[in-house]
Coordinates of C-alpha atoms in Angstrom, one line a residue:
M1 CA -7.3 -65.9 -17.1
S2 CA -8.5 -63.2 -14.7
D3 CA -11.0 -60.7 -15.9
T4 CA -9.4 -57.2 -15.7
S5 CA -12.7 -55.6 -16.9
A6 CA -14.4 -56.3 -13.6
N7 CA -12.0 -54.2 -11.9
P8 CA -11.5 -51.0 -13.8
P9 CA -8.7 -48.6 -12.8
A10 CA -9.9 -45.9 -10.5
A11 CA -10.5 -42.5 -12.4
T12 CA -7.8 -39.9 -11.7
A13 CA -9.2 -36.5 -10.6
L14 CA -8.2 -33.6 -12.9
P15 CA -6.7 -30.7 -11.2
A16 CA -8.8 -27.6 -11.0
P17 CA -8.2 -24.9 -13.4
P18 CA -6.4 -21.7 -12.1
A19 CA -8.7 -19.1 -10.7
W20 CA -7.6 -16.7 -13.0
K21 CA -9.3 -18.3 -16.0
S22 CA -12.7 -18.4 -14.1
R23 CA -15.3 -15.6 -14.5
R24 CA -17.0 -16.7 -11.3
A25 CA -13.6 -16.5 -9.4
W26 CA -13.1 -13.0 -10.6
M27 CA -16.6 -12.1 -9.7
V28 CA -16.3 -13.1 -6.2
L29 CA -12.9 -11.4 -5.9
L30 CA -14.0 -8.0 -7.3
I31 CA -17.6 -8.0 -6.0
T32 CA -16.0 -8.7 -2.4
A33 CA -13.5 -6.0 -3.0
I34 CA -15.9 -3.3 -4.2
L35 CA -18.5 -4.2 -1.5
S36 CA -15.7 -3.9 1.1
L37 CA -14.5 -0.6 -0.4
V38 CA -17.8 0.9 -0.4
T39 CA -18.6 -0.1 3.1
D40 CA -15.1 1.2 4.5
L41 CA -15.5 4.7 2.9
G42 CA -19.1 5.0 3.3
S43 CA -18.9 3.9 7.1
K44 CA -15.8 6.5 7.5
S45 CA -17.9 9.3 5.8
L46 CA -21.1 8.7 8.1
A47 CA -18.9 8.6 11.3
F48 CA -17.1 11.9 10.6
R49 CA -20.5 13.4 9.8
H50 CA -22.3 12.5 12.8
V51 CA -20.2 11.0 15.6
A52 CA -18.8 14.6 17.0
G53 CA -22.3 16.1 16.7
T54 CA -21.2 18.3 13.6
P55 CA -19.6 17.3 10.5
V56 CA -15.7 17.2 10.8
H57 CA -14.0 17.9 8.0
I58 CA -10.4 16.7 7.5
D59 CA -8.1 19.4 5.7
R60 CA -5.1 17.5 4.0
A61 CA -2.9 20.6 4.2
A62 CA -3.5 21.0 7.9
V63 CA -2.9 17.3 8.6
L64 CA 0.5 17.5 6.8
D65 CA 1.6 20.7 8.5
T66 CA 0.8 19.0 11.9
A67 CA 2.4 15.8 10.9
R68 CA 5.6 17.7 10.0
K69 CA 5.8 19.4 13.5
D70 CA 4.8 16.2 15.4
P71 CA 2.5 13.3 14.4
R72 CA 1.3 12.6 17.9
L73 CA -0.5 16.0 17.5
I74 CA -2.6 15.1 14.7
N75 CA -5.8 14.4 16.7
T76 CA -6.0 18.1 17.8
L77 CA -7.6 18.6 14.3
V78 CA -10.7 16.7 15.6
P79 CA -12.9 18.5 18.1
N80 CA -13.3 17.0 21.4
H81 CA -16.5 14.8 21.6
E82 CA -18.2 12.3 23.8
P83 CA -18.0 8.7 22.2
V84 CA -21.3 7.5 20.9
V85 CA -22.2 4.1 22.8
V86 CA -23.2 1.7 20.1
I87 CA -23.1 -1.4 22.6
P88 CA -22.3 -0.5 26.3
K89 CA -18.9 -1.7 27.4
L90 CA -18.3 -3.6 23.8
L91 CA -18.6 -1.1 21.2
H92 CA -18.0 2.8 21.1
F93 CA -17.7 5.2 18.0
T94 CA -15.0 7.9 18.6
L95 CA -13.3 9.8 15.8
V96 CA -9.5 9.4 15.6
L97 CA -7.0 10.3 12.9
N98 CA -4.2 7.7 12.4
P99 CA -1.0 8.9 10.8
G100 CA 0.5 5.6 10.9
A101 CA -0.9 2.1 10.5
V102 CA -3.1 -0.4 12.5
F103 CA -2.7 -0.1 16.1
G104 CA -1.1 3.2 15.6
T105 CA 2.1 1.9 14.6
G106 CA 4.6 4.0 12.7
P107 CA 3.2 7.4 12.9
G108 CA 4.6 9.9 10.3
K109 CA 5.8 7.0 7.8
R110 CA 2.7 7.6 5.5
W111 CA 4.7 7.1 2.2
F112 CA 5.9 4.0 3.7
F113 CA 2.6 2.4 4.2
V114 CA 1.3 3.8 0.8
G115 CA 4.2 1.9 -0.8
F116 CA 3.6 -1.2 1.4
T117 CA 0.0 -1.3 0.6
I118 CA 0.5 -0.9 -3.1
V119 CA 2.8 -3.9 -3.0
A120 CA 0.5 -6.0 -0.8
L121 CA -2.3 -5.3 -3.3
G122 CA 0.0 -6.5 -6.0
F123 CA 0.7 -9.3 -3.9
G124 CA -3.1 -10.3 -3.6
F125 CA -3.6 -10.2 -7.2
F126 CA -0.5 -12.6 -7.4
M127 CA -1.6 -14.9 -5.0
F128 CA -5.1 -15.1 -6.7
A129 CA -3.5 -16.0 -10.3
R130 CA -0.8 -18.2 -9.1
W131 CA -2.0 -20.1 -6.1
C132 CA -5.7 -20.2 -6.1
T133 CA -7.9 -22.7 -8.3
T134 CA -11.7 -22.3 -9.2
R135 CA -12.4 -24.5 -6.0
D136 CA -11.0 -22.1 -3.6
G137 CA -13.8 -19.6 -3.2
W138 CA -13.0 -19.0 0.5
A139 CA -9.6 -17.6 -0.6
H140 CA -11.2 -15.5 -3.4
L141 CA -13.5 -14.0 -0.7
G142 CA -10.2 -13.3 1.6
I143 CA -8.4 -11.8 -1.2
G144 CA -11.3 -9.6 -2.0
L145 CA -11.3 -8.3 1.5
L146 CA -7.7 -7.6 1.6
L147 CA -8.1 -5.6 -1.6
G148 CA -11.0 -3.5 -0.4
G149 CA -9.9 -2.9 2.8
G150 CA -6.2 -2.2 1.6
I151 CA -7.6 0.1 -1.2
G152 CA -9.9 2.0 1.7
N153 CA -7.0 2.9 3.8
L154 CA -5.0 3.7 0.9
Y155 CA -7.7 6.4 -0.2
D156 CA -7.4 8.0 3.1
R157 CA -3.8 8.2 3.1
L158 CA -3.7 9.8 -0.3
V159 CA -6.7 12.1 0.1
F160 CA -6.5 13.0 3.8
A161 CA -2.7 12.3 4.4
C162 CA -4.0 10.1 7.4
V163 CA -6.5 7.2 8.0
R164 CA -9.9 7.9 9.5
D165 CA -10.7 5.7 12.4
F166 CA -13.9 5.4 14.6
L167 CA -14.4 1.8 15.8
H168 CA -13.5 1.3 19.5
P169 CA -14.2 -2.2 20.8
L170 CA -14.0 -3.3 24.5
P171 CA -13.9 0.4 25.7
G172 CA -12.4 0.7 29.2
W173 CA -11.7 -3.1 29.7
R174 CA -8.6 -3.3 31.7
W175 CA -6.1 -6.2 32.4
P176 CA -6.6 -7.8 35.6
G177 CA -4.0 -7.5 38.5
G178 CA -2.8 -4.0 37.3
F179 CA -1.1 -5.6 34.1
T180 CA -0.1 -3.1 31.5
F181 CA 0.9 -3.7 28.0
R182 CA 2.7 -1.0 25.9
G183 CA 2.3 1.6 28.6
T184 CA -1.5 1.3 29.0
A185 CA -3.8 -1.1 31.4
E186 CA -6.7 -1.1 28.5
I187 CA -7.0 -4.4 26.8
W188 CA -7.7 -2.7 23.7
P189 CA -6.8 1.0 23.6
Y190 CA -6.9 1.1 19.7
V191 CA -9.5 2.7 17.5
S192 CA -9.8 1.4 14.1
N193 CA -12.2 1.3 11.1
V194 CA -14.1 -1.2 9.0
A195 CA -11.1 -1.6 6.5
D196 CA -8.9 -2.9 9.4
A197 CA -11.7 -5.5 10.4
Q198 CA -11.8 -6.4 6.8
L199 CA -7.9 -7.0 6.4
L200 CA -7.9 -9.0 9.5
V201 CA -10.8 -11.3 8.7
G202 CA -9.1 -11.6 5.1
I203 CA -5.8 -12.4 6.4
G204 CA -7.5 -15.0 8.9
I205 CA -9.4 -16.7 6.0
L206 CA -6.1 -16.9 3.9
L207 CA -4.1 -18.4 6.8
V208 CA -6.6 -21.1 6.9
F209 CA -6.3 -21.5 3.4
L210 CA -2.6 -21.7 3.3
W211 CA -2.5 -24.2 6.2
K212 CA -5.0 -26.4 4.5
K213 CA -3.1 -26.3 1.3
D214 CA 0.2 -27.2 2.8
H215 CA -1.6 -30.2 4.6
A216 CA -3.7 -31.3 1.7

């Protein structure tokens, strides 16, 4: 007769509890979102106070009036100024008002992006509640970055009727061989903000999370 007690069955790992039941998961999510929001709004405020040499105040009524005429003229509301060189050839600060979304897409469609952002924020909470467990710390961080960045730009669209941008990476860098993309030879002609960077990092984290989840 064989001795079955010598080879006990392997213990089955219990599934991790859902993230929404974990105080620690909520803390990571909310602290990341709050810090992201404060960093974004604080950096925008400092940039528009100092980069142009004198404080630049955004008049919401003037933005709306200009946008009705031609959204492309919205940056006439920002005084001409020299960029602040933070790291030569790598990063400049220059003030830009964006009536659209990231990379200047969709100018003049502010309410569309307001609605889209609200839906995206709701989806972030849904993803946290339904797809994340207590073990998915990086996903909690990524969703927190999405929430903080999304709320930061949503605040701008509601309060100023546009998004305040000031980060210009790779200024003056051009495609080799005279190549152009979207009518410009610059590799990165876009001016963005901290919220945009948070959104991109958050999306990257979540893409890796979803890829690993599918291949687990």
